[in-house]
Amino acid sequence: MTRLLVVGCGDVGQRLLGQLREQAPGVEPWVLSRRPREDLQRSGVRVLRGDLDAAPSLCRLAGVFDSVVHLAPPQPEGTRDRRTRALVRALAQGRAPRRLVYVSTTGVYGDCQGRHIDETAPTLAQTPRALRRVDAERVLSDYARRAGVRLAILRAPGIYAADREGHPRERLQAGRPLLTPEDDVFTNHIHADDLARACRLALWRAAPLRVFNVVDDSDRRMGEHFDLAADQLGLPRAPRLPRAELAQRLSPMQLSFMSESRRIGNARVKRELRLRLRYPLPELGW
């Protein structure tokens, strides 16, 4: 029996647990949670109380788990991921897990000006949010090298699902504007189910210290993406504005998603993890 700890069990984590129940009966799943999770316990998942923002609460993690899937986001400020650092310090107090999977973000690549890139592209993070993820990747990689852990880093773009917060219908119904075609950026996506499947496959199929871009097959600009969603959902298309005018209408965080343009390939995750996308295009999962 493999004892697996999921750190940060939100939507993707719960999808991963569901897949493990169906396809990995030899896994004993545990979840690290700062609050009671009766919903998980009813389904047979063990809950270990602990808070990544309170390091002393993590003392029971050391030497207990064979595998760890780290899905918890960094704290919302600064450029260093204090939560990942606390997790690594706790794990380092005992026998290291054999496998560790970390879900990062494609935002670590920064603005690629619409170029096609793969996992060999350098990390050129430009926002504090992305810099925290770069820091987490480095901390985990250093720990994996020291302790002999098989680390897989999965870089994910915008995560979506029909029943998930952040669905395109929310933006369209709110009438938030998009960039004009001449200012528009290329964007990337992954369905939450496919990301959960990539986590599960990475546990057993990933080579040590390997990075994977977990993105679908779409290759579109942001405006094209939302126009397609509007047409499919029967909603009005979003208005288009020049970048200078849009900057006056959106928050800095909303605008930051429209300041980086990337076209990310997924050949490695398909070849090495043998991931078959259930939702190769977003319109199949809305």
mmCIF file with all atom_site columns, C-alpha atoms in Angstrom, residues 19-171:
data_model
loop_
_atom_site.group_PDB
_atom_site.id
_atom_site.type_symbol
_atom_site.label_atom_id
_atom_site.label_alt_id
_atom_site.label_comp_id
_atom_site.label_asym_id
_atom_site.label_entity_id
_atom_site.label_seq_id
_atom_site.pdbx_PDB_ins_code
_atom_site.Cartn_x
_atom_site.Cartn_y
_atom_site.Cartn_z
_atom_site.occupancy
_atom_site.B_iso_or_equiv
_atom_site.pdbx_formal_charge
_atom_site.auth_seq_id
_atom_site.auth_comp_id
_atom_site.auth_asym_id
_atom_site.auth_atom_id
_atom_site.pdbx_PDB_model_num
ATOM 1   C CA . GLN A 1 19  ? -9.323  9.057  -10.109 1.00 0.00 ? 19  GLN A CA 1
ATOM 2   C CA . LEU A 1 20  ? -7.154  7.275  -7.552  1.00 0.00 ? 20  LEU A CA 1
ATOM 3   C CA . ARG A 1 21  ? -10.196 5.597  -6.007  1.00 0.00 ? 21  ARG A CA 1
ATOM 4   C CA . GLU A 1 22  ? -11.161 4.216  -9.412  1.00 0.00 ? 22  GLU A CA 1
ATOM 5   C CA . GLN A 1 23  ? -7.762  3.374  -10.884 1.00 0.00 ? 23  GLN A CA 1
ATOM 6   C CA . ALA A 1 24  ? -5.217  3.009  -8.067  1.00 0.00 ? 24  ALA A CA 1
ATOM 7   C CA . PRO A 1 25  ? -6.629  0.760  -5.327  1.00 0.00 ? 25  PRO A CA 1
ATOM 8   C CA . GLY A 1 26  ? -3.127  0.285  -3.909  1.00 0.00 ? 26  GLY A CA 1
ATOM 9   C CA . VAL A 1 27  ? -2.909  3.937  -2.850  1.00 0.00 ? 27  VAL A CA 1
ATOM 10  C CA . GLU A 1 28  ? -3.877  5.077  0.643   1.00 0.00 ? 28  GLU A CA 1
ATOM 11  C CA . PRO A 1 29  ? -4.756  8.770  0.208   1.00 0.00 ? 29  PRO A CA 1
ATOM 12  C CA . TRP A 1 30  ? -4.198  11.394 2.879   1.00 0.00 ? 30  TRP A CA 1
ATOM 13  C CA . VAL A 1 31  ? -4.913  15.122 2.690   1.00 0.00 ? 31  VAL A CA 1
ATOM 14  C CA . LEU A 1 32  ? -3.173  17.908 4.583   1.00 0.00 ? 32  LEU A CA 1
ATOM 15  C CA . SER A 1 33  ? -5.827  20.417 5.621   1.00 0.00 ? 33  SER A CA 1
ATOM 16  C CA . ARG A 1 34  ? -5.995  23.367 7.970   1.00 0.00 ? 34  ARG A CA 1
ATOM 17  C CA . ARG A 1 35  ? -9.656  22.630 8.699   1.00 0.00 ? 35  ARG A CA 1
ATOM 18  C CA . PRO A 1 36  ? -11.823 19.524 9.157   1.00 0.00 ? 36  PRO A CA 1
ATOM 19  C CA . ARG A 1 37  ? -12.788 17.827 5.889   1.00 0.00 ? 37  ARG A CA 1
ATOM 20  C CA . GLU A 1 38  ? -15.722 15.561 6.669   1.00 0.00 ? 38  GLU A CA 1
ATOM 21  C CA . ASP A 1 39  ? -16.536 15.453 2.952   1.00 0.00 ? 39  ASP A CA 1
ATOM 22  C CA . LEU A 1 40  ? -13.236 13.698 2.272   1.00 0.00 ? 40  LEU A CA 1
ATOM 23  C CA . GLN A 1 41  ? -13.352 11.474 5.330   1.00 0.00 ? 41  GLN A CA 1
ATOM 24  C CA . ARG A 1 42  ? -16.743 10.126 4.276   1.00 0.00 ? 42  ARG A CA 1
ATOM 25  C CA . SER A 1 43  ? -15.130 8.904  1.050   1.00 0.00 ? 43  SER A CA 1
ATOM 26  C CA . GLY A 1 44  ? -12.343 7.097  2.902   1.00 0.00 ? 44  GLY A CA 1
ATOM 27  C CA . VAL A 1 45  ? -9.651  9.772  2.697   1.00 0.00 ? 45  VAL A CA 1
ATOM 28  C CA . ARG A 1 46  ? -7.593  10.344 5.829   1.00 0.00 ? 46  ARG A CA 1
ATOM 29  C CA . VAL A 1 47  ? -7.193  13.985 6.854   1.00 0.00 ? 47  VAL A CA 1
ATOM 30  C CA . LEU A 1 48  ? -4.049  15.223 8.592   1.00 0.00 ? 48  LEU A CA 1
ATOM 31  C CA . ARG A 1 49  ? -4.524  18.614 10.220  1.00 0.00 ? 49  ARG A CA 1
ATOM 32  C CA . GLY A 1 50  ? -1.784  21.067 9.364   1.00 0.00 ? 50  GLY A CA 1
ATOM 33  C CA . ASP A 1 51  ? -1.297  24.588 8.032   1.00 0.00 ? 51  ASP A CA 1
ATOM 34  C CA . LEU A 1 52  ? 1.493   25.595 5.646   1.00 0.00 ? 52  LEU A CA 1
ATOM 35  C CA . ASP A 1 53  ? 1.355   29.063 7.207   1.00 0.00 ? 53  ASP A CA 1
ATOM 36  C CA . ALA A 1 54  ? 2.018   27.592 10.678  1.00 0.00 ? 54  ALA A CA 1
ATOM 37  C CA . ALA A 1 55  ? 5.213   25.532 10.456  1.00 0.00 ? 55  ALA A CA 1
ATOM 38  C CA . PRO A 1 56  ? 4.898   23.811 13.887  1.00 0.00 ? 56  PRO A CA 1
ATOM 39  C CA . SER A 1 57  ? 1.644   22.191 12.727  1.00 0.00 ? 57  SER A CA 1
ATOM 40  C CA . LEU A 1 58  ? 3.576   20.241 10.055  1.00 0.00 ? 58  LEU A CA 1
ATOM 41  C CA . CYS A 1 59  ? 5.724   18.246 12.469  1.00 0.00 ? 59  CYS A CA 1
ATOM 42  C CA . ARG A 1 60  ? 3.860   14.978 11.770  1.00 0.00 ? 60  ARG A CA 1
ATOM 43  C CA . LEU A 1 61  ? 4.717   14.927 8.044   1.00 0.00 ? 61  LEU A CA 1
ATOM 44  C CA . ALA A 1 62  ? 8.276   13.674 8.346   1.00 0.00 ? 62  ALA A CA 1
ATOM 45  C CA . GLY A 1 63  ? 8.980   10.127 7.240   1.00 0.00 ? 63  GLY A CA 1
ATOM 46  C CA . VAL A 1 64  ? 5.326   9.123  6.849   1.00 0.00 ? 64  VAL A CA 1
ATOM 47  C CA . PHE A 1 65  ? 4.485   9.318  3.138   1.00 0.00 ? 65  PHE A CA 1
ATOM 48  C CA . ASP A 1 66  ? 5.765   7.466  0.088   1.00 0.00 ? 66  ASP A CA 1
ATOM 49  C CA . SER A 1 67  ? 4.477   10.116 -2.325  1.00 0.00 ? 67  SER A CA 1
ATOM 50  C CA . VAL A 1 68  ? 3.394   13.749 -2.157  1.00 0.00 ? 68  VAL A CA 1
ATOM 51  C CA . VAL A 1 69  ? 1.326   15.805 -4.602  1.00 0.00 ? 69  VAL A CA 1
ATOM 52  C CA . HIS A 1 70  ? 1.774   19.503 -3.840  1.00 0.00 ? 70  HIS A CA 1
ATOM 53  C CA . LEU A 1 71  ? -1.120  21.583 -5.161  1.00 0.00 ? 71  LEU A CA 1
ATOM 54  C CA . ALA A 1 72  ? -1.143  24.416 -2.623  1.00 0.00 ? 72  ALA A CA 1
ATOM 55  C CA . PRO A 1 73  ? -0.597  27.915 -4.030  1.00 0.00 ? 73  PRO A CA 1
ATOM 56  C CA . PRO A 1 74  ? 1.961   30.252 -2.485  1.00 0.00 ? 74  PRO A CA 1
ATOM 57  C CA . GLN A 1 75  ? 0.908   32.960 -0.048  1.00 0.00 ? 75  GLN A CA 1
ATOM 58  C CA . PRO A 1 76  ? -0.476  36.020 -1.872  1.00 0.00 ? 76  PRO A CA 1
ATOM 59  C CA . GLU A 1 77  ? 2.471   38.398 -1.343  1.00 0.00 ? 77  GLU A CA 1
ATOM 60  C CA . GLY A 1 78  ? 6.233   38.530 -1.760  1.00 0.00 ? 78  GLY A CA 1
ATOM 61  C CA . THR A 1 79  ? 8.490   36.780 -4.265  1.00 0.00 ? 79  THR A CA 1
ATOM 62  C CA . ARG A 1 80  ? 9.428   33.722 -2.142  1.00 0.00 ? 80  ARG A CA 1
ATOM 63  C CA . ASP A 1 81  ? 7.008   30.853 -1.548  1.00 0.00 ? 81  ASP A CA 1
ATOM 64  C CA . ARG A 1 82  ? 7.037   30.529 2.226   1.00 0.00 ? 82  ARG A CA 1
ATOM 65  C CA . ARG A 1 83  ? 4.488   27.710 2.148   1.00 0.00 ? 83  ARG A CA 1
ATOM 66  C CA . THR A 1 84  ? 6.604   25.433 -0.029  1.00 0.00 ? 84  THR A CA 1
ATOM 67  C CA . ARG A 1 85  ? 9.645   26.227 2.095   1.00 0.00 ? 85  ARG A CA 1
ATOM 68  C CA . ALA A 1 86  ? 7.712   25.186 5.214   1.00 0.00 ? 86  ALA A CA 1
ATOM 69  C CA . LEU A 1 87  ? 6.598   21.950 3.551   1.00 0.00 ? 87  LEU A CA 1
ATOM 70  C CA . VAL A 1 88  ? 10.152  21.060 2.513   1.00 0.00 ? 88  VAL A CA 1
ATOM 71  C CA . ARG A 1 89  ? 11.519  21.779 5.983   1.00 0.00 ? 89  ARG A CA 1
ATOM 72  C CA . ALA A 1 90  ? 8.913   19.458 7.483   1.00 0.00 ? 90  ALA A CA 1
ATOM 73  C CA . LEU A 1 91  ? 9.546   16.642 4.987   1.00 0.00 ? 91  LEU A CA 1
ATOM 74  C CA . ALA A 1 92  ? 13.307  16.955 5.463   1.00 0.00 ? 92  ALA A CA 1
ATOM 75  C CA . GLN A 1 93  ? 13.022  16.014 9.139   1.00 0.00 ? 93  GLN A CA 1
ATOM 76  C CA . GLY A 1 94  ? 12.539  12.323 8.291   1.00 0.00 ? 94  GLY A CA 1
ATOM 77  C CA . ARG A 1 95  ? 12.761  9.737  5.542   1.00 0.00 ? 95  ARG A CA 1
ATOM 78  C CA . ALA A 1 96  ? 12.103  11.475 2.233   1.00 0.00 ? 96  ALA A CA 1
ATOM 79  C CA . PRO A 1 97  ? 9.129   10.504 0.060   1.00 0.00 ? 97  PRO A CA 1
ATOM 80  C CA . ARG A 1 98  ? 10.104  8.548  -3.030  1.00 0.00 ? 98  ARG A CA 1
ATOM 81  C CA . ARG A 1 99  ? 8.014   10.679 -5.373  1.00 0.00 ? 99  ARG A CA 1
ATOM 82  C CA . LEU A 1 100 ? 6.870   14.286 -5.358  1.00 0.00 ? 100 LEU A CA 1
ATOM 83  C CA . VAL A 1 101 ? 4.655   16.053 -7.905  1.00 0.00 ? 101 VAL A CA 1
ATOM 84  C CA . TYR A 1 102 ? 4.307   19.836 -7.872  1.00 0.00 ? 102 TYR A CA 1
ATOM 85  C CA . VAL A 1 103 ? 1.777   21.782 -9.925  1.00 0.00 ? 103 VAL A CA 1
ATOM 86  C CA . SER A 1 104 ? 3.332   25.096 -10.932 1.00 0.00 ? 104 SER A CA 1
ATOM 87  C CA . THR A 1 105 ? 2.238   27.606 -13.583 1.00 0.00 ? 105 THR A CA 1
ATOM 88  C CA . THR A 1 106 ? 3.189   28.418 -17.158 1.00 0.00 ? 106 THR A CA 1
ATOM 89  C CA . GLY A 1 107 ? 3.441   31.997 -15.918 1.00 0.00 ? 107 GLY A CA 1
ATOM 90  C CA . VAL A 1 108 ? 7.058   31.216 -14.991 1.00 0.00 ? 108 VAL A CA 1
ATOM 91  C CA . TYR A 1 109 ? 7.934   31.682 -18.679 1.00 0.00 ? 109 TYR A CA 1
ATOM 92  C CA . GLY A 1 110 ? 6.877   35.339 -18.643 1.00 0.00 ? 110 GLY A CA 1
ATOM 93  C CA . ASP A 1 111 ? 6.052   37.104 -21.891 1.00 0.00 ? 111 ASP A CA 1
ATOM 94  C CA . CYS A 1 112 ? 7.251   35.135 -24.922 1.00 0.00 ? 112 CYS A CA 1
ATOM 95  C CA . GLN A 1 113 ? 5.664   37.565 -27.412 1.00 0.00 ? 113 GLN A CA 1
ATOM 96  C CA . GLY A 1 114 ? 3.575   34.843 -28.988 1.00 0.00 ? 114 GLY A CA 1
ATOM 97  C CA . ARG A 1 115 ? 6.474   32.481 -29.736 1.00 0.00 ? 115 ARG A CA 1
ATOM 98  C CA . HIS A 1 116 ? 6.116   28.704 -29.695 1.00 0.00 ? 116 HIS A CA 1
ATOM 99  C CA . ILE A 1 117 ? 7.950   27.334 -26.643 1.00 0.00 ? 117 ILE A CA 1
ATOM 100 C CA . ASP A 1 118 ? 8.478   24.045 -24.827 1.00 0.00 ? 118 ASP A CA 1
ATOM 101 C CA . GLU A 1 119 ? 10.010  22.995 -21.496 1.00 0.00 ? 119 GLU A CA 1
ATOM 102 C CA . THR A 1 120 ? 13.495  24.066 -22.638 1.00 0.00 ? 120 THR A CA 1
ATOM 103 C CA . ALA A 1 121 ? 12.479  27.745 -22.601 1.00 0.00 ? 121 ALA A CA 1
ATOM 104 C CA . PRO A 1 122 ? 14.022  29.787 -19.759 1.00 0.00 ? 122 PRO A CA 1
ATOM 105 C CA . THR A 1 123 ? 11.921  31.006 -16.848 1.00 0.00 ? 123 THR A CA 1
ATOM 106 C CA . LEU A 1 124 ? 11.478  34.766 -17.199 1.00 0.00 ? 124 LEU A CA 1
ATOM 107 C CA . ALA A 1 125 ? 8.806   35.442 -14.604 1.00 0.00 ? 125 ALA A CA 1
ATOM 108 C CA . GLN A 1 126 ? 7.692   39.062 -14.524 1.00 0.00 ? 126 GLN A CA 1
ATOM 109 C CA . THR A 1 127 ? 5.058   39.221 -11.785 1.00 0.00 ? 127 THR A CA 1
ATOM 110 C CA . PRO A 1 128 ? 5.367   38.535 -8.040  1.00 0.00 ? 128 PRO A CA 1
ATOM 111 C CA . ARG A 1 129 ? 2.817   35.723 -8.470  1.00 0.00 ? 129 ARG A CA 1
ATOM 112 C CA . ALA A 1 130 ? 5.004   33.963 -11.040 1.00 0.00 ? 130 ALA A CA 1
ATOM 113 C CA . LEU A 1 131 ? 8.229   34.697 -9.146  1.00 0.00 ? 131 LEU A CA 1
ATOM 114 C CA . ARG A 1 132 ? 6.796   32.862 -6.133  1.00 0.00 ? 132 ARG A CA 1
ATOM 115 C CA . ARG A 1 133 ? 6.262   29.829 -8.355  1.00 0.00 ? 133 ARG A CA 1
ATOM 116 C CA . VAL A 1 134 ? 9.831   30.000 -9.679  1.00 0.00 ? 134 VAL A CA 1
ATOM 117 C CA . ASP A 1 135 ? 11.028  30.093 -6.095  1.00 0.00 ? 135 ASP A CA 1
ATOM 118 C CA . ALA A 1 136 ? 8.917   27.028 -5.217  1.00 0.00 ? 136 ALA A CA 1
ATOM 119 C CA . GLU A 1 137 ? 10.311  25.097 -8.187  1.00 0.00 ? 137 GLU A CA 1
ATOM 120 C CA . ARG A 1 138 ? 13.886  25.884 -7.116  1.00 0.00 ? 138 ARG A CA 1
ATOM 121 C CA . VAL A 1 139 ? 13.293  24.949 -3.471  1.00 0.00 ? 139 VAL A CA 1
ATOM 122 C CA . LEU A 1 140 ? 11.690  21.638 -4.430  1.00 0.00 ? 140 LEU A CA 1
ATOM 123 C CA . SER A 1 141 ? 14.386  20.848 -7.001  1.00 0.00 ? 141 SER A CA 1
ATOM 124 C CA . ASP A 1 142 ? 17.151  21.490 -4.458  1.00 0.00 ? 142 ASP A CA 1
ATOM 125 C CA . TYR A 1 143 ? 15.415  19.240 -1.940  1.00 0.00 ? 143 TYR A CA 1
ATOM 126 C CA . ALA A 1 144 ? 14.855  16.494 -4.515  1.00 0.00 ? 144 ALA A CA 1
ATOM 127 C CA . ARG A 1 145 ? 18.536  16.490 -5.485  1.00 0.00 ? 145 ARG A CA 1
ATOM 128 C CA . ARG A 1 146 ? 19.688  16.347 -1.863  1.00 0.00 ? 146 ARG A CA 1
ATOM 129 C CA . ALA A 1 147 ? 17.214  13.665 -0.769  1.00 0.00 ? 147 ALA A CA 1
ATOM 130 C CA . GLY A 1 148 ? 16.999  11.551 -3.924  1.00 0.00 ? 148 GLY A CA 1
ATOM 131 C CA . VAL A 1 149 ? 13.309  12.308 -4.515  1.00 0.00 ? 149 VAL A CA 1
ATOM 132 C CA . ARG A 1 150 ? 11.757  11.704 -7.954  1.00 0.00 ? 150 ARG A CA 1
ATOM 133 C CA . LEU A 1 151 ? 10.355  15.202 -8.501  1.00 0.00 ? 151 LEU A CA 1
ATOM 134 C CA . ALA A 1 152 ? 8.028   16.085 -11.376 1.00 0.00 ? 152 ALA A CA 1
ATOM 135 C CA . ILE A 1 153 ? 7.039   19.720 -11.958 1.00 0.00 ? 153 ILE A CA 1
ATOM 136 C CA . LEU A 1 154 ? 3.824   20.227 -13.926 1.00 0.00 ? 154 LEU A CA 1
ATOM 137 C CA . ARG A 1 155 ? 3.405   23.721 -15.334 1.00 0.00 ? 155 ARG A CA 1
ATOM 138 C CA . ALA A 1 156 ? -0.263  24.452 -15.912 1.00 0.00 ? 156 ALA A CA 1
ATOM 139 C CA . PRO A 1 157 ? -1.967  27.426 -17.605 1.00 0.00 ? 157 PRO A CA 1
ATOM 140 C CA . GLY A 1 158 ? -5.563  28.576 -17.046 1.00 0.00 ? 158 GLY A CA 1
ATOM 141 C CA . ILE A 1 159 ? -7.493  25.670 -15.502 1.00 0.00 ? 159 ILE A CA 1
ATOM 142 C CA . TYR A 1 160 ? -11.139 25.310 -16.459 1.00 0.00 ? 160 TYR A CA 1
ATOM 143 C CA . ALA A 1 161 ? -14.136 22.969 -16.178 1.00 0.00 ? 161 ALA A CA 1
ATOM 144 C CA . ALA A 1 162 ? -17.868 23.396 -16.637 1.00 0.00 ? 162 ALA A CA 1
ATOM 145 C CA . ASP A 1 163 ? -18.438 23.157 -12.875 1.00 0.00 ? 163 ASP A CA 1
ATOM 146 C CA . ARG A 1 164 ? -15.415 25.190 -11.817 1.00 0.00 ? 164 ARG A CA 1
ATOM 147 C CA . GLU A 1 165 ? -15.140 28.804 -10.732 1.00 0.00 ? 165 GLU A CA 1
ATOM 148 C CA . GLY A 1 166 ? -13.696 31.014 -13.467 1.00 0.00 ? 166 GLY A CA 1
ATOM 149 C CA . HIS A 1 167 ? -15.705 29.481 -16.323 1.00 0.00 ? 167 HIS A CA 1
ATOM 150 C CA . PRO A 1 168 ? -15.767 31.735 -19.436 1.00 0.00 ? 168 PRO A CA 1
ATOM 151 C CA . ARG A 1 169 ? -19.478 32.391 -18.928 1.00 0.00 ? 169 ARG A CA 1
ATOM 152 C CA . GLU A 1 170 ? -18.661 34.410 -15.798 1.00 0.00 ? 170 GLU A CA 1
ATOM 153 C CA . ARG A 1 171 ? -16.479 36.868 -17.687 1.00 0.00 ? 171 ARG A CA 1
#
